[in-house]
PDB file of C-alpha atoms in Angstrom:
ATOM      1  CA  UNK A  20      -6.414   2.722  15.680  1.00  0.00           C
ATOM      2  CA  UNK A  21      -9.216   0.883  17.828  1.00  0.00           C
ATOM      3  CA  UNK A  22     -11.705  -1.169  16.656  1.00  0.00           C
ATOM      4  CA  UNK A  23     -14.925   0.710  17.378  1.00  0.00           C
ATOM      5  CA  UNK A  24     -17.443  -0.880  20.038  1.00  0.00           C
ATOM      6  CA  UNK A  25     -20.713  -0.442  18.069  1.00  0.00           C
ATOM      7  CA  UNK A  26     -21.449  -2.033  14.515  1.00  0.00           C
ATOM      8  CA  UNK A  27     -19.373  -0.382  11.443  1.00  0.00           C
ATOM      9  CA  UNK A  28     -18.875  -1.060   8.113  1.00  0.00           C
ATOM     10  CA  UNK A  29     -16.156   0.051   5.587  1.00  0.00           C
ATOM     11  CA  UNK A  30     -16.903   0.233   2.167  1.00  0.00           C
ATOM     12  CA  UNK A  31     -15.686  -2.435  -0.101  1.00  0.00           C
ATOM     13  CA  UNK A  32     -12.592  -1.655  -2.739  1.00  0.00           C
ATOM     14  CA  UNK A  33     -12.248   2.176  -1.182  1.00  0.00           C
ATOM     15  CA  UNK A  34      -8.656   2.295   0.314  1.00  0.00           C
ATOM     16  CA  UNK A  35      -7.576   4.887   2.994  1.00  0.00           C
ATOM     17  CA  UNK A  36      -4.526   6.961   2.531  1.00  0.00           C
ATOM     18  CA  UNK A  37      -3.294   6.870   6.144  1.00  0.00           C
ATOM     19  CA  UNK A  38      -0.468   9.299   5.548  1.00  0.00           C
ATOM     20  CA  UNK A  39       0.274  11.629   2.297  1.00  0.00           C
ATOM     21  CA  UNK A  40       3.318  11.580   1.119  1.00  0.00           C
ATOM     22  CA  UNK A  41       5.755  12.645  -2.260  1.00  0.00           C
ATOM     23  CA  UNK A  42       8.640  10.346  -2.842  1.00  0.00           C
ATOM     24  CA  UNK A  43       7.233   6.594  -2.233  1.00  0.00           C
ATOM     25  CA  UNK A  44       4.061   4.878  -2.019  1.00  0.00           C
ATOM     26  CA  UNK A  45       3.450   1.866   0.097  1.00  0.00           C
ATOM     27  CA  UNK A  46       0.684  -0.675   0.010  1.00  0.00           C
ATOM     28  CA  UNK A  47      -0.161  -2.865   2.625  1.00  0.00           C
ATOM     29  CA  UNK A  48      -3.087  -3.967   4.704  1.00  0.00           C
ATOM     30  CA  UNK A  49      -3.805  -6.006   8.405  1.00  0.00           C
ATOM     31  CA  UNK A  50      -1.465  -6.307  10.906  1.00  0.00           C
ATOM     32  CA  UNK A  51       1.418  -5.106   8.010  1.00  0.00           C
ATOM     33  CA  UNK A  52       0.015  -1.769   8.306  1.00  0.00           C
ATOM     34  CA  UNK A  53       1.604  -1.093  11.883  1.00  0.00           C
ATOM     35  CA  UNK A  54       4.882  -2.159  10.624  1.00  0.00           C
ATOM     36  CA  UNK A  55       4.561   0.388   7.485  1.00  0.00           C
ATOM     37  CA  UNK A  56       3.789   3.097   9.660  1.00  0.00           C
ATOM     38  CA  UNK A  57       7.100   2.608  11.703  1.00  0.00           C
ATOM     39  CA  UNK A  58       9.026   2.062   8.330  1.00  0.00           C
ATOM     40  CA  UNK A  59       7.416   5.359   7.354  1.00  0.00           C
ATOM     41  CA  UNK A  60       8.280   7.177  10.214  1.00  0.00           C
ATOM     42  CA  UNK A  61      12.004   5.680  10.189  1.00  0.00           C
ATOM     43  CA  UNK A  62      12.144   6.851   6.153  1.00  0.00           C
ATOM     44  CA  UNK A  63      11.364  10.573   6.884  1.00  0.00           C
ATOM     45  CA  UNK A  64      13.667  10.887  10.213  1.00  0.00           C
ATOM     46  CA  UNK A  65      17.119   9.144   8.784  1.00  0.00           C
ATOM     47  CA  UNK A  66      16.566   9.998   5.262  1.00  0.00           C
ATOM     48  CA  UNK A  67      13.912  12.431   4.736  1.00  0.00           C
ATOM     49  CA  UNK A  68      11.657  10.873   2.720  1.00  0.00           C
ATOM     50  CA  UNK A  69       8.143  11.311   2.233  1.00  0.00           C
ATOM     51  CA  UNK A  70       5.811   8.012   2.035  1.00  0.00           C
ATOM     52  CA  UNK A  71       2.350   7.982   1.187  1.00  0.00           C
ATOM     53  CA  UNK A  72       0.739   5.036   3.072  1.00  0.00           C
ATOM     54  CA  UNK A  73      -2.201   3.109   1.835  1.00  0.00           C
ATOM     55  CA  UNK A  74      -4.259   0.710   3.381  1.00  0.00           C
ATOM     56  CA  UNK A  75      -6.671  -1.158   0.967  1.00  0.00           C
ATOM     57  CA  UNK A  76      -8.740  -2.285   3.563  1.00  0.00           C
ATOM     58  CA  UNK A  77     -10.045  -5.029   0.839  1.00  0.00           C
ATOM     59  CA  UNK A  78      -8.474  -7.251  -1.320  1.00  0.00           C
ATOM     60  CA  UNK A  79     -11.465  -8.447  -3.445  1.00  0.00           C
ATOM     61  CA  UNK A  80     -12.050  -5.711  -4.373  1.00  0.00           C
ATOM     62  CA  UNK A  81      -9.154  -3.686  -4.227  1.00  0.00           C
ATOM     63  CA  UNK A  82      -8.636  -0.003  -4.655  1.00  0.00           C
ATOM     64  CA  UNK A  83      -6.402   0.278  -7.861  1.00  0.00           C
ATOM     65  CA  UNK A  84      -7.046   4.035  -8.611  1.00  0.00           C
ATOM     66  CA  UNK A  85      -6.047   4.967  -5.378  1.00  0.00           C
ATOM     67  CA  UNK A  86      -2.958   3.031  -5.492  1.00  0.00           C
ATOM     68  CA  UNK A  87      -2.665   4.461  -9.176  1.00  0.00           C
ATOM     69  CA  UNK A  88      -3.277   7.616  -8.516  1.00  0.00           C
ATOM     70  CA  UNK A  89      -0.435   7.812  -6.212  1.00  0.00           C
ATOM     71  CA  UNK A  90       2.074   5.769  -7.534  1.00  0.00           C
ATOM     72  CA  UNK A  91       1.583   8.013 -10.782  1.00  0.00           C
ATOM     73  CA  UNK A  92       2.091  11.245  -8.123  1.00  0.00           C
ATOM     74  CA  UNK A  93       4.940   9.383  -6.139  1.00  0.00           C
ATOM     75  CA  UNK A  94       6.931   7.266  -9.123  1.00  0.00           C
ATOM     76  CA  UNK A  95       7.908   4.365  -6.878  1.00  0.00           C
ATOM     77  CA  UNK A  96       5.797   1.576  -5.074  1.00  0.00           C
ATOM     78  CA  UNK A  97       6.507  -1.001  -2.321  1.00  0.00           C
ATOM     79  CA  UNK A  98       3.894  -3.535  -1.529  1.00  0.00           C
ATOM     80  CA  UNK A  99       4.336  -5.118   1.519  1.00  0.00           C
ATOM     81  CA  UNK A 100       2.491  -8.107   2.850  1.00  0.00           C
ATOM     82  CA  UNK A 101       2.940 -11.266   5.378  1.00  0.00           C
ATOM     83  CA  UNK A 102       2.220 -13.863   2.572  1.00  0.00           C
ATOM     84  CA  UNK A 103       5.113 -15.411   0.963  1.00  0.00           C
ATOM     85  CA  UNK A 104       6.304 -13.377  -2.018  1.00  0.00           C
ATOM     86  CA  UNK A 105       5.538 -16.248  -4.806  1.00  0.00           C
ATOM     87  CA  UNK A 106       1.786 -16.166  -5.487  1.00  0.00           C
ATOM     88  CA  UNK A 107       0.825 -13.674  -2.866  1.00  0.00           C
ATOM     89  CA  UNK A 108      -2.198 -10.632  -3.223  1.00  0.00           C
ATOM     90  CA  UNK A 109       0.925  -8.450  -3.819  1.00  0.00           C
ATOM     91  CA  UNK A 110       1.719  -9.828  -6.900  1.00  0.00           C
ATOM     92  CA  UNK A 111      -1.502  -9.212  -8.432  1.00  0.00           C
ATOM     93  CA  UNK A 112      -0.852  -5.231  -6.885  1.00  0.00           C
ATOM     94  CA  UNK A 113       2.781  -5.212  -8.438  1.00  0.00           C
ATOM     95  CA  UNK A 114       0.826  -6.530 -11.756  1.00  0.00           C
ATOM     96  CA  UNK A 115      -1.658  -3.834 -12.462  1.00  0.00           C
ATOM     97  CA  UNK A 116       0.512  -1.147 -11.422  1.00  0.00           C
ATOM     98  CA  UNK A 117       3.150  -2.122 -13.871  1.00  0.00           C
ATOM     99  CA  UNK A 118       0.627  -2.264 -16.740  1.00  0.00           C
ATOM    100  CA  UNK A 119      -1.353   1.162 -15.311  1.00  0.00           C
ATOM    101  CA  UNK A 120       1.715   3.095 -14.141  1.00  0.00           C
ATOM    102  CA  UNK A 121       4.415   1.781 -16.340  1.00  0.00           C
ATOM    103  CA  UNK A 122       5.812   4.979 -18.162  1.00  0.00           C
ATOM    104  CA  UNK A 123       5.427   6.644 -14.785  1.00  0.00           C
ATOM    105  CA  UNK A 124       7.542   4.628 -12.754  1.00  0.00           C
ATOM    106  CA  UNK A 125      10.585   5.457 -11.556  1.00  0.00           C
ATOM    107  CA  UNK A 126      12.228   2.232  -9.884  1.00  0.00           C
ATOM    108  CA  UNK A 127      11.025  -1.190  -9.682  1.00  0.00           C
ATOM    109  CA  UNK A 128       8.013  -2.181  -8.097  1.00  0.00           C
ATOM    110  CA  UNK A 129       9.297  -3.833  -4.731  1.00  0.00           C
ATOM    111  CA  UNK A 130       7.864  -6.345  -2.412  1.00  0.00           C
ATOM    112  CA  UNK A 131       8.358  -6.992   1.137  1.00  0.00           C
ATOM    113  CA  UNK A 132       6.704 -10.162   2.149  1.00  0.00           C
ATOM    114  CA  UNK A 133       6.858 -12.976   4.873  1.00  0.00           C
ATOM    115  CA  UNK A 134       9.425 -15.429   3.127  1.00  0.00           C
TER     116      UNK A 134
END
């Protein structure tokens, strides 16, 4: 997507869902997003699964009812991020989810991060 030439805003904790989708959500934001989409696209052509992609556009704050809301719809969540995985924003995702979502899950939360 490009970067608009005039002055924008986006509004802070409200996370996009860049594609809806039924069997997985995954969680990124930045540059990670690009490399979600092609994951996405890879999931539904070789094994025909449906991911629901959300960018949280902001960290502090961050959107947890949207990334609720579909990991309740969905069952299963992957967070992926460039930071390692100890001590990274994704733990603090994988966190709340597990306490918000936990009779709803079903599979571990996963997270694919830089090292």
């Amino acid at each position: 997507e490009d970067v608009p030439d005039a002055d924008y805003e986006i509004p802070l904790g409200k996370a996009e869902i860049m594609r809806p989708g039924t069997d997985v959500t995954l969680v990124g934001w930045g540059k990670q997003l690009q490399i979600l989409e092609k994951a996405s696209d890879l999931a539904a052509a070789e094994l025909g699964v449906s991911c629901e992609l959300i960018d949280l556009r902001t960290i502090v704050p961050w959107d947890v009812d949207a990334v609720t809301q579909s990991v309740m719809k969905t069952g299963k969540l992957v967070v992926s991020h460039e930071a390692p995985v100890t001590c990274g924003f994704g733990a603090e995702v994988v966190a709340t989810v597990q306490g918000e979502c936990f009779y709803a899950l079903e599979a571990p939360v996963e997270r694919v991060c830089g090292y």
